[in-house]
Coordinates of N, CA and C in Angstrom, one line a residue:
M1 N 0.8 -1.2 0.0 CA 0.0 0.0 0.0 C 0.9 1.3 0.0
W2 N 2.1 1.2 0.6 CA 3.0 2.3 0.6 C 3.5 2.7 -0.7
K3 N 3.4 1.9 -1.7 CA 3.9 2.2 -3.0 C 2.8 2.8 -3.9
Q4 N 1.9 3.5 -3.3 CA 0.9 4.1 -4.1 C 1.4 5.4 -4.7
L5 N 0.6 5.9 -5.6 CA 1.0 7.1 -6.3 C 1.3 8.3 -5.4
L6 N 2.2 9.1 -5.8 CA 2.5 10.3 -5.0 C 1.5 11.5 -5.4
V7 N 0.3 11.1 -5.6 CA -0.7 12.1 -6.0 C -1.4 12.7 -4.8
W8 N -1.0 12.2 -3.6 CA -1.6 12.6 -2.4 C -2.1 14.0 -2.3
T9 N -1.1 14.9 -2.4 CA -1.5 16.3 -2.2 C -1.4 17.0 -3.5
L10 N -1.2 16.3 -4.6 CA -1.1 16.9 -5.9 C -2.3 17.7 -6.3
T11 N -3.5 17.1 -6.0 CA -4.7 17.8 -6.4 C -4.8 19.2 -5.6
G12 N -4.5 19.1 -4.3 CA -4.5 20.4 -3.5 C -3.4 21.3 -4.0
L13 N -2.3 20.7 -4.4 CA -1.2 21.5 -4.9 C -1.6 22.3 -6.1
L14 N -2.4 21.7 -7.0 CA -2.8 22.4 -8.2 C -3.6 23.7 -7.9
L15 N -4.3 23.6 -6.7 CA -5.1 24.7 -6.3 C -4.2 25.9 -5.9
L16 N -3.0 25.5 -5.4 CA -2.0 26.5 -5.0 C -1.2 27.0 -6.2
F17 N -1.4 26.4 -7.4 CA -0.5 26.6 -8.5 C 0.1 27.9 -8.7
T18 N -0.4 28.8 -9.5 CA 0.3 30.0 -9.8 C -0.5 31.2 -9.2
I19 N 0.3 32.1 -8.6 CA -0.3 33.3 -8.1 C 0.4 34.4 -9.0
P20 N -0.3 34.8 -10.1 CA 0.3 35.7 -11.0 C 0.7 37.0 -10.5
S21 N 1.8 37.6 -11.0 CA 2.2 38.9 -10.6 C 2.7 39.6 -11.9
R22 N 2.5 40.8 -12.0 CA 3.1 41.6 -13.2 C 4.3 42.3 -12.7
S23 N 5.4 42.3 -13.5 CA 6.5 43.1 -13.1 C 7.1 43.6 -14.4
G24 N 6.7 44.7 -14.8 CA 7.2 45.4 -16.0 C 7.2 44.6 -17.2
A25 N 8.4 44.5 -17.9 CA 8.5 43.8 -19.2 C 8.6 42.3 -19.0
Q26 N 8.7 41.8 -17.8 CA 8.9 40.4 -17.6 C 7.6 39.6 -17.8
G27 N 6.5 40.3 -17.9 CA 5.2 39.6 -18.1 C 4.7 38.9 -16.8
A28 N 3.7 38.0 -17.0 CA 3.1 37.4 -15.9 C 3.8 36.1 -15.5
S29 N 4.0 36.0 -14.2 CA 4.6 34.8 -13.7 C 4.1 34.5 -12.3
G30 N 4.4 33.4 -11.7 CA 4.0 33.0 -10.4 C 4.9 32.0 -9.8
S31 N 4.4 31.2 -8.9 CA 5.2 30.1 -8.3 C 4.3 28.9 -8.1
V32 N 4.9 27.8 -8.0 CA 4.2 26.5 -7.6 C 4.7 26.1 -6.3
T33 N 3.8 25.9 -5.3 CA 4.2 25.5 -4.0 C 3.4 24.4 -3.5
G34 N 4.0 23.4 -2.8 CA 3.2 22.3 -2.4 C 3.8 21.5 -1.3
L35 N 3.1 20.5 -0.8 CA 3.5 19.6 0.3 C 3.3 18.2 -0.2
I36 N 4.4 17.4 -0.2 CA 4.4 16.1 -0.7 C 4.2 15.2 0.6
T37 N 3.1 14.4 0.6 CA 2.8 13.4 1.7 C 2.5 12.1 1.1
D38 N 2.7 11.1 1.9 CA 2.3 9.7 1.5 C 0.8 9.5 1.9
P39 N 0.3 8.3 1.6 CA -1.1 8.1 1.9 C -1.5 8.2 3.4
S40 N -0.5 8.0 4.3 CA -0.8 8.1 5.7 C -0.7 9.6 6.2
G41 N -0.3 10.5 5.3 CA -0.2 11.9 5.7 C 1.2 12.3 6.1
S42 N 2.2 11.4 6.2 CA 3.5 11.7 6.5 C 4.2 12.4 5.3
S43 N 5.1 13.3 5.6 CA 5.8 14.0 4.6 C 6.8 13.1 3.9
V44 N 7.1 13.4 2.6 CA 8.1 12.7 1.8 C 9.3 13.6 1.5
P45 N 10.3 13.6 2.5 CA 11.4 14.5 2.2 C 12.2 14.0 1.0
G46 N 12.8 15.0 0.3 CA 13.6 14.7 -0.8 C 12.9 14.2 -2.1
A47 N 11.6 14.2 -2.1 CA 10.9 13.9 -3.3 C 11.3 14.8 -4.4
I48 N 11.5 14.3 -5.6 CA 11.9 15.2 -6.8 C 10.6 15.7 -7.5
V49 N 10.5 17.0 -7.7 CA 9.4 17.6 -8.3 C 9.9 18.2 -9.6
V50 N 9.2 17.8 -10.7 CA 9.6 18.4 -12.0 C 8.4 19.0 -12.7
L51 N 8.5 20.3 -13.0 CA 7.4 21.0 -13.7 C 7.9 21.2 -15.1
T52 N 7.1 20.7 -16.1 CA 7.5 20.8 -17.5 C 6.4 21.5 -18.3
S53 N 6.8 22.6 -19.0 CA 5.9 23.3 -19.8 C 5.5 22.6 -21.1
R54 N 4.3 22.8 -21.6 CA 4.0 22.2 -22.8 C 4.7 22.9 -24.0
A55 N 5.2 24.1 -23.7 CA 6.0 24.8 -24.7 C 7.4 24.2 -24.6
P56 N 8.0 23.8 -25.7 CA 9.3 23.1 -25.6 C 10.4 23.8 -24.8
G57 N 11.2 23.0 -24.1 CA 12.4 23.5 -23.5 C 12.2 24.2 -22.1
L58 N 11.1 24.2 -21.6 CA 10.9 24.9 -20.3 C 10.6 23.9 -19.2
T59 N 11.6 23.6 -18.3 CA 11.5 22.6 -17.2 C 12.1 23.2 -16.0
Q60 N 11.5 23.0 -14.9 CA 12.0 23.4 -13.6 C 12.0 22.2 -12.7
K61 N 13.0 22.0 -11.9 CA 13.2 20.8 -11.0 C 13.6 21.3 -9.6
T62 N 13.1 20.6 -8.6 CA 13.5 20.9 -7.2 C 13.2 19.6 -6.4
A63 N 13.8 19.6 -5.2 CA 13.5 18.5 -4.2 C 12.8 19.1 -3.0
A64 N 11.9 18.2 -2.5 CA 11.1 18.6 -1.3 C 12.1 18.7 -0.1
T65 N 11.8 19.6 0.8 CA 12.6 19.8 2.0 C 12.3 18.6 3.0
G66 N 13.0 18.7 4.1 CA 12.8 17.6 5.1 C 11.4 17.5 5.6
S67 N 10.6 18.5 5.5 CA 9.2 18.5 5.9 C 8.3 18.3 4.7
G68 N 8.8 17.9 3.5 CA 8.0 17.6 2.3 C 7.5 18.8 1.5
L69 N 8.0 20.0 1.9 CA 7.6 21.2 1.2 C 8.4 21.5 0.0
F70 N 7.9 22.1 -1.1 CA 8.7 22.5 -2.2 C 8.1 23.8 -2.8
R71 N 9.0 24.5 -3.6 CA 8.6 25.7 -4.2 C 9.4 25.8 -5.5
L72 N 8.6 26.1 -6.6 CA 9.2 26.4 -7.9 C 8.9 27.9 -8.2
P73 N 9.9 28.8 -8.1 CA 9.6 30.2 -8.3 C 9.7 30.6 -9.8
N74 N 9.2 31.8 -10.1 CA 9.3 32.4 -11.5 C 8.8 31.5 -12.6
V75 N 7.6 31.0 -12.4 CA 6.9 30.1 -13.4 C 6.1 31.0 -14.3
R76 N 6.3 31.0 -15.6 CA 5.5 31.8 -16.5 C 4.2 31.2 -16.6
I77 N 3.2 32.0 -16.9 CA 1.8 31.5 -17.1 C 1.8 30.6 -18.3
G78 N 1.1 29.5 -18.2 CA 1.0 28.5 -19.3 C 0.5 27.2 -18.8
E79 N 0.6 26.2 -19.7 CA 0.1 24.8 -19.4 C 1.3 24.0 -19.1
Y80 N 1.2 23.2 -18.0 CA 2.4 22.4 -17.5 C 1.9 21.0 -17.1
S81 N 2.9 20.1 -17.0 CA 2.7 18.9 -16.3 C 3.6 18.9 -15.1
L82 N 3.1 18.2 -14.0 CA 3.9 18.1 -12.8 C 4.2 16.7 -12.5
T83 N 5.4 16.3 -12.3 CA 5.8 14.9 -12.0 C 6.5 14.9 -10.6
V84 N 6.2 13.9 -9.8 CA 6.8 13.8 -8.5 C 7.3 12.3 -8.4
E85 N 8.5 12.2 -8.0 CA 9.1 10.8 -7.8 C 9.9 10.7 -6.5
S86 N 9.9 9.6 -5.9 CA 10.6 9.3 -4.7 C 10.9 7.8 -4.6
P87 N 12.0 7.4 -4.2 CA 12.3 5.9 -4.0 C 11.2 5.3 -3.2
G88 N 10.7 4.1 -3.6 CA 9.7 3.4 -2.9 C 8.3 3.7 -3.2
F89 N 8.1 4.7 -4.1 CA 6.8 5.1 -4.6 C 6.7 5.1 -6.1
Q90 N 5.5 4.9 -6.6 CA 5.3 5.1 -8.0 C 5.4 6.5 -8.4
V91 N 5.8 6.8 -9.6 CA 5.9 8.1 -10.1 C 4.4 8.7 -10.3
A92 N 4.2 9.9 -9.9 CA 2.9 10.6 -10.0 C 3.1 11.7 -11.0
K93 N 2.1 11.8 -11.9 CA 2.1 12.9 -12.9 C 0.7 13.4 -13.1
V94 N 0.7 14.8 -13.1 CA -0.6 15.5 -13.3 C -0.4 16.3 -14.5
E95 N -1.3 16.2 -15.5 CA -1.2 17.0 -16.7 C -2.1 18.2 -16.7

């Protein structure tokens, strides 16, 4: 049962997705912030989070902190897929 998808908080994560802000010529951007937990609610430290734009060549990657938190700053407005992986768990992907 522990090898379930890392989708735990991914749905809630998408609700936190981008908070747009305008800054001059840079255009609209925001950040993706979330908490990675297992099915029991325990955090998953070190989980790798990859945000990939549907526009070619735009990918951001980070690792969750010791408490399972992660943040991907300076994300341009657009369509993305989010992948989370950690040893002992199946890869989770939200399109």
